[in-house]
Each structure stands twice: as structure tokens, then as C-alpha cells.
mmCIF file of N, CA and C in Angstrom:
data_model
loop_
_atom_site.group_PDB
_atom_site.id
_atom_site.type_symbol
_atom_site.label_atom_id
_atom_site.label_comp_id
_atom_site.label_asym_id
_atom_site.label_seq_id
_atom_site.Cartn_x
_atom_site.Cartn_y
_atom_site.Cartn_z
ATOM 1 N N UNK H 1 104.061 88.292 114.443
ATOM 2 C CA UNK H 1 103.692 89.674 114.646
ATOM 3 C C UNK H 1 104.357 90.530 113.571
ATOM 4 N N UNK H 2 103.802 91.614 113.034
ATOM 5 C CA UNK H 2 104.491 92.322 111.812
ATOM 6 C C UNK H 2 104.336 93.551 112.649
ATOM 7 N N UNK H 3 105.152 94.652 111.881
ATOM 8 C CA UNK H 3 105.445 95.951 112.624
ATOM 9 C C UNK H 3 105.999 96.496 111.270
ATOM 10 N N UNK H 4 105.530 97.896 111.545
ATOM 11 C CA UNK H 4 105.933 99.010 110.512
ATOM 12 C C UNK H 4 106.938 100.291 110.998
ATOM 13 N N UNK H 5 107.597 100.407 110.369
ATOM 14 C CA UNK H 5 108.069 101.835 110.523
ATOM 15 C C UNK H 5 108.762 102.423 109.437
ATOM 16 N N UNK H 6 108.716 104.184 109.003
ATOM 17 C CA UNK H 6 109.334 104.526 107.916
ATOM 18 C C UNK H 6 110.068 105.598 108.365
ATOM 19 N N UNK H 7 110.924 106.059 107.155
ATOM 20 C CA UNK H 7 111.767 107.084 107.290
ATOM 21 C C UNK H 7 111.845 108.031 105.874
ATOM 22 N N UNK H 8 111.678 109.284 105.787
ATOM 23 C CA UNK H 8 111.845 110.174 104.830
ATOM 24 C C UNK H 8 113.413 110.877 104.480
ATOM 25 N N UNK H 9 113.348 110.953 102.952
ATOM 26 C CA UNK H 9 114.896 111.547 102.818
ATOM 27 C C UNK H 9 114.387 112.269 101.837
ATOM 28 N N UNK H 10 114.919 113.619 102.147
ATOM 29 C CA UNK H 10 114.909 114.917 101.186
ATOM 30 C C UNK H 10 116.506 114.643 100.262
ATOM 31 N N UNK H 11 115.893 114.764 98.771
ATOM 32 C CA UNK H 11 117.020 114.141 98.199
ATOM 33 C C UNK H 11 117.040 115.687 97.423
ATOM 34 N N UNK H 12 116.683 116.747 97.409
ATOM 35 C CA UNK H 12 116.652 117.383 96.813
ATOM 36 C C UNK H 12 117.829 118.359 98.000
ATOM 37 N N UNK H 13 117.562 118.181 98.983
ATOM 38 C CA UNK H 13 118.683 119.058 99.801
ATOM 39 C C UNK H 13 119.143 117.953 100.485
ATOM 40 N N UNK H 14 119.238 116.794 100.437
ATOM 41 C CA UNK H 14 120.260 115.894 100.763
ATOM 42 C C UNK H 14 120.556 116.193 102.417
ATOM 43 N N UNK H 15 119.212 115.755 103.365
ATOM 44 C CA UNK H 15 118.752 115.103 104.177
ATOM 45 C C UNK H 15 117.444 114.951 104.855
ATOM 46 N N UNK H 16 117.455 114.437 105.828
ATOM 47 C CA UNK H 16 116.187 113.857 106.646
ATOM 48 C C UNK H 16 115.099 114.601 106.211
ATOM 49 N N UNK H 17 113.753 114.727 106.007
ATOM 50 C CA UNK H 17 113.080 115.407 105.786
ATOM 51 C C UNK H 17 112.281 115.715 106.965
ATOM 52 N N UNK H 18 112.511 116.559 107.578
ATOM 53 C CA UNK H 18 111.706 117.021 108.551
ATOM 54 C C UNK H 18 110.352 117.991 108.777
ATOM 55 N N UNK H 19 109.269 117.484 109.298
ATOM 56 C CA UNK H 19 107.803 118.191 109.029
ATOM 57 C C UNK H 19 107.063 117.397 108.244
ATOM 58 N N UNK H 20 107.316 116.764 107.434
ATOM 59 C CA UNK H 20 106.786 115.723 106.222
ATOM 60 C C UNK H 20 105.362 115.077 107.183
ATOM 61 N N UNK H 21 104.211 116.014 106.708
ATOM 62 C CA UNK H 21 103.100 115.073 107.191
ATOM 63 C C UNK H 21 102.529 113.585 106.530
ATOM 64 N N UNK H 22 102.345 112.535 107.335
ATOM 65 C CA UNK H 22 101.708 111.574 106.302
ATOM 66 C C UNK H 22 100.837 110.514 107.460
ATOM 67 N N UNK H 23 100.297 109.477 106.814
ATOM 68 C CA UNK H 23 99.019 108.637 107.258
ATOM 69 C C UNK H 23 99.790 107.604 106.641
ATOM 70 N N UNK H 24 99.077 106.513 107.533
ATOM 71 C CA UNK H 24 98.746 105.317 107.231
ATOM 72 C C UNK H 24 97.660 104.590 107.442
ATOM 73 N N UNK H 25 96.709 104.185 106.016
ATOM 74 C CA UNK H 25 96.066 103.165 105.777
ATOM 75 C C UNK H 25 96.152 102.145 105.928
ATOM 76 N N UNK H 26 95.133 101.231 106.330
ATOM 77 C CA UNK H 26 94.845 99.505 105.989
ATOM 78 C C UNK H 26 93.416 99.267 105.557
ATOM 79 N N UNK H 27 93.194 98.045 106.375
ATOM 80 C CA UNK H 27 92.279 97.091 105.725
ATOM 81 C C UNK H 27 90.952 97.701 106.367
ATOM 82 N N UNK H 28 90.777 98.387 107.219
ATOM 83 C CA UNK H 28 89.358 98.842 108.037
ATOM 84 C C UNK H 28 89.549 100.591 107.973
ATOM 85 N N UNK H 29 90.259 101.202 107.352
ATOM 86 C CA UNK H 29 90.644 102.478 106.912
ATOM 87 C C UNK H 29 92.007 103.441 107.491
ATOM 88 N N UNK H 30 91.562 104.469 108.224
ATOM 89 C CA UNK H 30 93.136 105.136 108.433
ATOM 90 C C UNK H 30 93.486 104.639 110.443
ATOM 91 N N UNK H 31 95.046 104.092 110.098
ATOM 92 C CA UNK H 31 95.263 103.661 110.974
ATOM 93 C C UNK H 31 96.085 104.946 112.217
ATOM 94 N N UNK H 32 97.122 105.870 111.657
ATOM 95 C CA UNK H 32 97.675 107.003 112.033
ATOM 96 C C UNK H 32 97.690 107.873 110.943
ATOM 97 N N UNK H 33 97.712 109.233 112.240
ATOM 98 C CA UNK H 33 98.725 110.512 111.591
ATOM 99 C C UNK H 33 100.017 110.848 111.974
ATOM 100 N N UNK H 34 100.836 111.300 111.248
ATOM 101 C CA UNK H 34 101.657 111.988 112.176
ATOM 102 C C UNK H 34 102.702 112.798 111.027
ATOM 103 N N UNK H 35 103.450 113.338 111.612
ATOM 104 C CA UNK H 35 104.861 114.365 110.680
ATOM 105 C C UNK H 35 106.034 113.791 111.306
ATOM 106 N N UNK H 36 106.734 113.743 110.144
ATOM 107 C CA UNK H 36 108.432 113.362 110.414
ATOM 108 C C UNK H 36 108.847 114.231 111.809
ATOM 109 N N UNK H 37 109.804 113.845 112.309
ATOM 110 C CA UNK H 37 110.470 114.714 112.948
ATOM 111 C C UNK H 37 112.030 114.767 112.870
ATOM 112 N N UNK H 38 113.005 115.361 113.077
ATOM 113 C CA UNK H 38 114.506 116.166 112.295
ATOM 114 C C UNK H 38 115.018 114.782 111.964
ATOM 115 N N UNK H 39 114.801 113.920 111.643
ATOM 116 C CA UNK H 39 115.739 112.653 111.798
ATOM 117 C C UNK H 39 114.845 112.018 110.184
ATOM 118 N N UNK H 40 113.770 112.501 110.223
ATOM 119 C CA UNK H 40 112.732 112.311 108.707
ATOM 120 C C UNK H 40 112.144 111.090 109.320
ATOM 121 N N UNK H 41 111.610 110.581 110.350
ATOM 122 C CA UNK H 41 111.488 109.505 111.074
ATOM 123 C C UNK H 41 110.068 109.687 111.495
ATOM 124 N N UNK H 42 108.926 108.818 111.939
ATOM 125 C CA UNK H 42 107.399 109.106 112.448
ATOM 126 C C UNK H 42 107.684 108.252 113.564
ATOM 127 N N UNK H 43 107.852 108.522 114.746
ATOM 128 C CA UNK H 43 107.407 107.545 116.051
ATOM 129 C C UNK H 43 106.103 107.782 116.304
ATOM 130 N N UNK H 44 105.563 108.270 115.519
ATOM 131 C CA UNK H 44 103.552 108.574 115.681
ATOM 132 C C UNK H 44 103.081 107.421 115.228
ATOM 133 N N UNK H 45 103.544 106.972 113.740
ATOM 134 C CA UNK H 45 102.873 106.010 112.517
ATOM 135 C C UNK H 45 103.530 104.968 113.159
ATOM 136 N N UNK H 46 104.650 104.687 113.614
ATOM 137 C CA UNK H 46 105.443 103.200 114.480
ATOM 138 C C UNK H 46 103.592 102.009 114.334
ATOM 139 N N UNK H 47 104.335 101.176 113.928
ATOM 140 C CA UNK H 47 103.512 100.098 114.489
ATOM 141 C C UNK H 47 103.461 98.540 114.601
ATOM 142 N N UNK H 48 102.988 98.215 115.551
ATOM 143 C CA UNK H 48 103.858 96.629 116.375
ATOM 144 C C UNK H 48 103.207 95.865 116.153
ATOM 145 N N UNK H 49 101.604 95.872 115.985
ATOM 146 C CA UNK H 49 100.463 94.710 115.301
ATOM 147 C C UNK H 49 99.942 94.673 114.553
ATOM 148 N N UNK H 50 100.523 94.078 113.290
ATOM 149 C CA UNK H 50 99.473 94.612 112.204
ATOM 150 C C UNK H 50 99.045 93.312 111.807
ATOM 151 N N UNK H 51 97.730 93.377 111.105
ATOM 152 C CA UNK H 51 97.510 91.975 110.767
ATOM 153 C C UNK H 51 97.962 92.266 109.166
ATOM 154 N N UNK H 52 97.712 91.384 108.532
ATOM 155 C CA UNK H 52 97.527 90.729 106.841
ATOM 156 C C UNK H 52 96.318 91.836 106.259
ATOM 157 N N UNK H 53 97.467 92.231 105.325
ATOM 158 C CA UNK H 53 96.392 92.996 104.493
ATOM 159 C C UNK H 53 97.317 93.790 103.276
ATOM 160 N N UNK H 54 96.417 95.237 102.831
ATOM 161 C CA UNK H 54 96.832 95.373 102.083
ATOM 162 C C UNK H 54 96.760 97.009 102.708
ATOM 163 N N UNK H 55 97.938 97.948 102.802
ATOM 164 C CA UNK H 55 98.196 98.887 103.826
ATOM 165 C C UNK H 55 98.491 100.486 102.493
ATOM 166 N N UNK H 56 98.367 101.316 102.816
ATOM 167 C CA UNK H 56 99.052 102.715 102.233
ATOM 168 C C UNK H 56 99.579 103.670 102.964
ATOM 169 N N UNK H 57 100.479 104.186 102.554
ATOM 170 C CA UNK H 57 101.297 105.461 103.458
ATOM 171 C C UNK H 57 101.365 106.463 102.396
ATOM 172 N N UNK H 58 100.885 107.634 103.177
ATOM 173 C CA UNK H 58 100.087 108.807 102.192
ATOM 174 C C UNK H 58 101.141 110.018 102.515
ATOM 175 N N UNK H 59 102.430 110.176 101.434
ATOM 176 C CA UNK H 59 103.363 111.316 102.190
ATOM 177 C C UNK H 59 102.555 112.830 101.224
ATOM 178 N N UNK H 60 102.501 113.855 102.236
ATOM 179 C CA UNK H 60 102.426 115.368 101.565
ATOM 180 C C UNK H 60 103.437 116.041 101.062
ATOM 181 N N UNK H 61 103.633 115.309 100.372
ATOM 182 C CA UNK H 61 105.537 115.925 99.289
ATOM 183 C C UNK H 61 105.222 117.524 98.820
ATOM 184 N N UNK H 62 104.131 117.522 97.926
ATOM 185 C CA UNK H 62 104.316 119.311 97.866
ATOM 186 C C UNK H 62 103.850 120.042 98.983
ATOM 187 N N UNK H 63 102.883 119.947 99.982
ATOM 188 C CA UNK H 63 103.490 120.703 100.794
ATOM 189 C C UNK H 63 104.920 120.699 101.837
ATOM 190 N N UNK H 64 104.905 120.028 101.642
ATOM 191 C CA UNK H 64 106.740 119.718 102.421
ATOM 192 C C UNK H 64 107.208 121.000 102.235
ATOM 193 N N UNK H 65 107.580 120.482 100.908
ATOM 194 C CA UNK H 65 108.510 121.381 100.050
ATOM 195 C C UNK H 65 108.069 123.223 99.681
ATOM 196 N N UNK H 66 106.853 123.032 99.921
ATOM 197 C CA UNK H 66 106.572 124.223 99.926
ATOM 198 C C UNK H 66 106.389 125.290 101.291
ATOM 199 N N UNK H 67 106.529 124.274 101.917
ATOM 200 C CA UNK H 67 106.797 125.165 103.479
ATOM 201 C C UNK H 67 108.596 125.234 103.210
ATOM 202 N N UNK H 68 109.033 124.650 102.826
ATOM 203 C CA UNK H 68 110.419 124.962 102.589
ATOM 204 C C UNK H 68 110.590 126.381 101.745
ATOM 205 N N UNK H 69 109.757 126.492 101.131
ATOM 206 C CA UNK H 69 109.979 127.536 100.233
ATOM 207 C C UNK H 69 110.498 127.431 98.675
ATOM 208 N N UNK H 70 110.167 126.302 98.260
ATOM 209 C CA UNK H 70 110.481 125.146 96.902
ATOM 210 C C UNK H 70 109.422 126.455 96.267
ATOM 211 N N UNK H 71 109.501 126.497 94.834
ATOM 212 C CA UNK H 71 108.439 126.914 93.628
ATOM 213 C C UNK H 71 108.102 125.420 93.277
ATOM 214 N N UNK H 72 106.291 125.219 93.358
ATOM 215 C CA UNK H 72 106.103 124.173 92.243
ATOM 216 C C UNK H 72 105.326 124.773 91.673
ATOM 217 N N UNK H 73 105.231 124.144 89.955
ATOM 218 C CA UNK H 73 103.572 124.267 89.582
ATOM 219 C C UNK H 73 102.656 124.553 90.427
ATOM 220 N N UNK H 74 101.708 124.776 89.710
ATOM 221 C CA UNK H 74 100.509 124.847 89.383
ATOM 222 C C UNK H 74 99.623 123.929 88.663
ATOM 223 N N UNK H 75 98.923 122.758 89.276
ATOM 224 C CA UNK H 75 99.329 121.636 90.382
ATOM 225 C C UNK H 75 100.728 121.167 90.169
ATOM 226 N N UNK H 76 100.960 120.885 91.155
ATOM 227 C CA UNK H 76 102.823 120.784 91.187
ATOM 228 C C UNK H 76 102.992 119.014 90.718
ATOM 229 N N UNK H 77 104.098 118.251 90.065
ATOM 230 C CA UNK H 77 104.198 117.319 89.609
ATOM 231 C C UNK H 77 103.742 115.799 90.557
ATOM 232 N N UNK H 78 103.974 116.289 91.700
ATOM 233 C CA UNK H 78 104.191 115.074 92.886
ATOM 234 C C UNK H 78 102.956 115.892 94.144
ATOM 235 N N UNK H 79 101.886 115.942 94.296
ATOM 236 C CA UNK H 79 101.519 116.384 95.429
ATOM 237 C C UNK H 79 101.509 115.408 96.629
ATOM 238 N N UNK H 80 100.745 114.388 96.608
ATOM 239 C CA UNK H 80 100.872 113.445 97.789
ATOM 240 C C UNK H 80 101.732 111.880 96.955
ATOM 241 N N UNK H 81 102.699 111.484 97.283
ATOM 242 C CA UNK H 81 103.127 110.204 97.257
ATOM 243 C C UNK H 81 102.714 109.166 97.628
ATOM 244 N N UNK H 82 102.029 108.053 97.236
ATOM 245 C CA UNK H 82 100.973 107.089 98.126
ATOM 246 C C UNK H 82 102.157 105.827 97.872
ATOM 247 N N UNK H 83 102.309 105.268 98.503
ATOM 248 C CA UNK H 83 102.993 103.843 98.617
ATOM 249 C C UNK H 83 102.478 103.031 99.004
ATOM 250 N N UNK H 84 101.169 102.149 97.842
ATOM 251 C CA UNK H 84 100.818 101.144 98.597
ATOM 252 C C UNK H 84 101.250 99.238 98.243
ATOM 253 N N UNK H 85 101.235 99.134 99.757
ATOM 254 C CA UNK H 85 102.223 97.599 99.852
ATOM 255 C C UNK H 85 101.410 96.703 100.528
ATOM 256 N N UNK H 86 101.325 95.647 100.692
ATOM 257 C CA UNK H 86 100.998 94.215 101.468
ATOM 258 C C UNK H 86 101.751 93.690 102.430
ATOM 259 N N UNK H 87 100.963 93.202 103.653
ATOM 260 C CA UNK H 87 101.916 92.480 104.587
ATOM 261 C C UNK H 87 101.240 91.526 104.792
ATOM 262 N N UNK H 88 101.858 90.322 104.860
ATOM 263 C CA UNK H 88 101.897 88.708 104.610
ATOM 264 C C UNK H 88 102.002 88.555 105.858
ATOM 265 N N UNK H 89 101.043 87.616 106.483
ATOM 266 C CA UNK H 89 101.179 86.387 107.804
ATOM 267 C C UNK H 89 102.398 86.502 108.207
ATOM 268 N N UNK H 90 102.711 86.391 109.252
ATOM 269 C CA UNK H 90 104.193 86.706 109.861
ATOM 270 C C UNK H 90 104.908 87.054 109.028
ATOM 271 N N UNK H 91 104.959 88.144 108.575
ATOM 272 C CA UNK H 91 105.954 89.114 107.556
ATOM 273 C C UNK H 91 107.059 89.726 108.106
ATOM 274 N N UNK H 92 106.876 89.777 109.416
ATOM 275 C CA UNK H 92 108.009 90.562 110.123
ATOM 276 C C UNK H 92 107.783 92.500 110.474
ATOM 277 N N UNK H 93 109.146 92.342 110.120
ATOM 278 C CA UNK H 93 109.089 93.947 110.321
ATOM 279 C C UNK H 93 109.113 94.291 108.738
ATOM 280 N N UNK H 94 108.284 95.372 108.446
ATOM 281 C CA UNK H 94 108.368 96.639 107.044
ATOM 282 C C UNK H 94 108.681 97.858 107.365
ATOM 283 N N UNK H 95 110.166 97.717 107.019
ATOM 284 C CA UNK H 95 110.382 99.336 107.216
ATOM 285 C C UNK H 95 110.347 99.821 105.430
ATOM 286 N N UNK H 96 109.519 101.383 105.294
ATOM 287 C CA UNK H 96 108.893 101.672 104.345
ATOM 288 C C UNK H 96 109.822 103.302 104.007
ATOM 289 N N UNK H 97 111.389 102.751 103.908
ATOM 290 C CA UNK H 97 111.699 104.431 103.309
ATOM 291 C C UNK H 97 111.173 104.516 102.082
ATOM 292 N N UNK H 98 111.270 106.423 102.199
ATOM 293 C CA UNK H 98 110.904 106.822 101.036
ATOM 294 C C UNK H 98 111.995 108.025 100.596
ATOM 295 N N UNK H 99 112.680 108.370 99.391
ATOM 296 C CA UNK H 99 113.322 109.291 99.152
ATOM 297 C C UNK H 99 112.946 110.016 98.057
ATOM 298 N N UNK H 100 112.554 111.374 98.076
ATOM 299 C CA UNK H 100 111.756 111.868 97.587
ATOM 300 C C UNK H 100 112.407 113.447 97.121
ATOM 301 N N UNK H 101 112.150 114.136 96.052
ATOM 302 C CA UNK H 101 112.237 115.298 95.877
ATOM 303 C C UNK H 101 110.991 115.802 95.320
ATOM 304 N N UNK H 102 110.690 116.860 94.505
ATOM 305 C CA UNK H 102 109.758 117.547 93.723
ATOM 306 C C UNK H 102 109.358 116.861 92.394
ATOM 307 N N UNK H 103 109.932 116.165 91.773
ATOM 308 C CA UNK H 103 109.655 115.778 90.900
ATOM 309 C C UNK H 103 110.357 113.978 90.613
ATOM 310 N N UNK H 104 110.476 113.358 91.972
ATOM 311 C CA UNK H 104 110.955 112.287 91.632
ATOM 312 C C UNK H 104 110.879 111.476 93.000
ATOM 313 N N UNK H 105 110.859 109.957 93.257
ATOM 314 C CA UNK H 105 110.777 109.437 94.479
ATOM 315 C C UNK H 105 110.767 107.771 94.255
ATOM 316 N N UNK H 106 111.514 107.249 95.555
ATOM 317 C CA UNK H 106 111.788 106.024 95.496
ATOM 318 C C UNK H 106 111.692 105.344 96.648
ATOM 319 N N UNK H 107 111.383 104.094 96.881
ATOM 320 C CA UNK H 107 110.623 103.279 98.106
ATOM 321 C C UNK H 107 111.583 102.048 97.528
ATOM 322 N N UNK H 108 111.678 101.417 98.904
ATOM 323 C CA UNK H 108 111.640 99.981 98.589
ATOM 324 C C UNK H 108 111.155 99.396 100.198
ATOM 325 N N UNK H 109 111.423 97.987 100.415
ATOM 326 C CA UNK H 109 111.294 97.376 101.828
ATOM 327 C C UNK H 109 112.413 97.849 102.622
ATOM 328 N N UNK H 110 113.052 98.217 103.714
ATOM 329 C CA UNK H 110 114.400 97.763 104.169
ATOM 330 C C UNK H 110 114.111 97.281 105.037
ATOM 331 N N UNK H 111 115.114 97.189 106.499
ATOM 332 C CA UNK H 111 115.297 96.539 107.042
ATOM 333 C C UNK H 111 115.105 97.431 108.336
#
């Protein structure tokens, strides 16, 4: 059984990112919605069955930041962040942080 879950970090004010709307994609199209909540965390997007495929998680980085009250461009450098990854036959769990500011952002697998 594989299972997903992610977590957002505002690296630009150095924590959780809270409000951060985003989706997740797979193999038959969009699987959830949902927004961080104070912890930068989605118990909306959580998920416990996933099969084999090839998946995306769609974060809204400039508006985040712009409900914060950030200046970006005009289109701003980073509007949506897409992270897309694969999950393998009993892959386990993918937890999918992301740490992100206005003009910069980083993912890996954890744990």
C-alpha cells in the first residue's frame, strides 16, 4: 500500500506556510484539493491508496505570498510550483515537503 502526505515551509519568513492552496494529480486526473493549515500541513490531500503511477502536486506559491502581502512581478518568478514524482509498487509512504519562497524552492522524498 503507498500513501502520501506533504508539508509546506515558508523559507522566506522562516515557517509553516499556512493557507498555501494546492492539488494533487495522478494517473486518471485530479485526485484532491485542499490549503495548508498553521502547521503548513494538508490533512485534505493525505492519502492511504495509491496505486503506481506517475502523480503531481500543484502548490499556488504566488498567491500565497501575495495574500501575505509579498510584491511580485508582473508575472511574478514562481507562480504555481508543480512537483512531479512516481510511485513504485509497494513504495511505501511519500512524504512530499516542499520549501519554498518567491523566487526559489526545494523538494525532496522524506520520511
Amino acid at each position: 500500500m503507498n500513501s502520501l502526505s506533504t508539508h509546506v515551509l515558508d523559507t522566506m519568513h522562516g515557517r509553516p506556510a499556512a493557507g498555501l492552496a494546492l492539488a494533487l494529480t495522478g494517473p486518471h486526473g485530479e485526485i484532491a484539493r485542499g490549503t495548508t493549515n498553521a502547521d503548513g500541513r494538508c490533512p485534505d490531500l493525505m492519502q492511504d491508496s495509491l496505486e503506481p503511477g506517475r502523480y503531481a502536486l500543484r502548490f499556488a506559491v504566488a498567491d500565497y505570498f501575495r495574500g501575505l502581502g509579498v510584491a511580485l512581478p508582473d508575472p511574478p518568478f514562481l507562480d504555481e510550483v508543480v512537483v512531479d514524482f512516481g510511485i513504485a509498487a509497494d513504495g511505501g509512504h511519500y512524504h512530499v515537503p516542499l520549501l519554498v519562497s518567491p523566487y526559489g524552492y526545494s523538494t525532496y522524498r522524506g520520511s
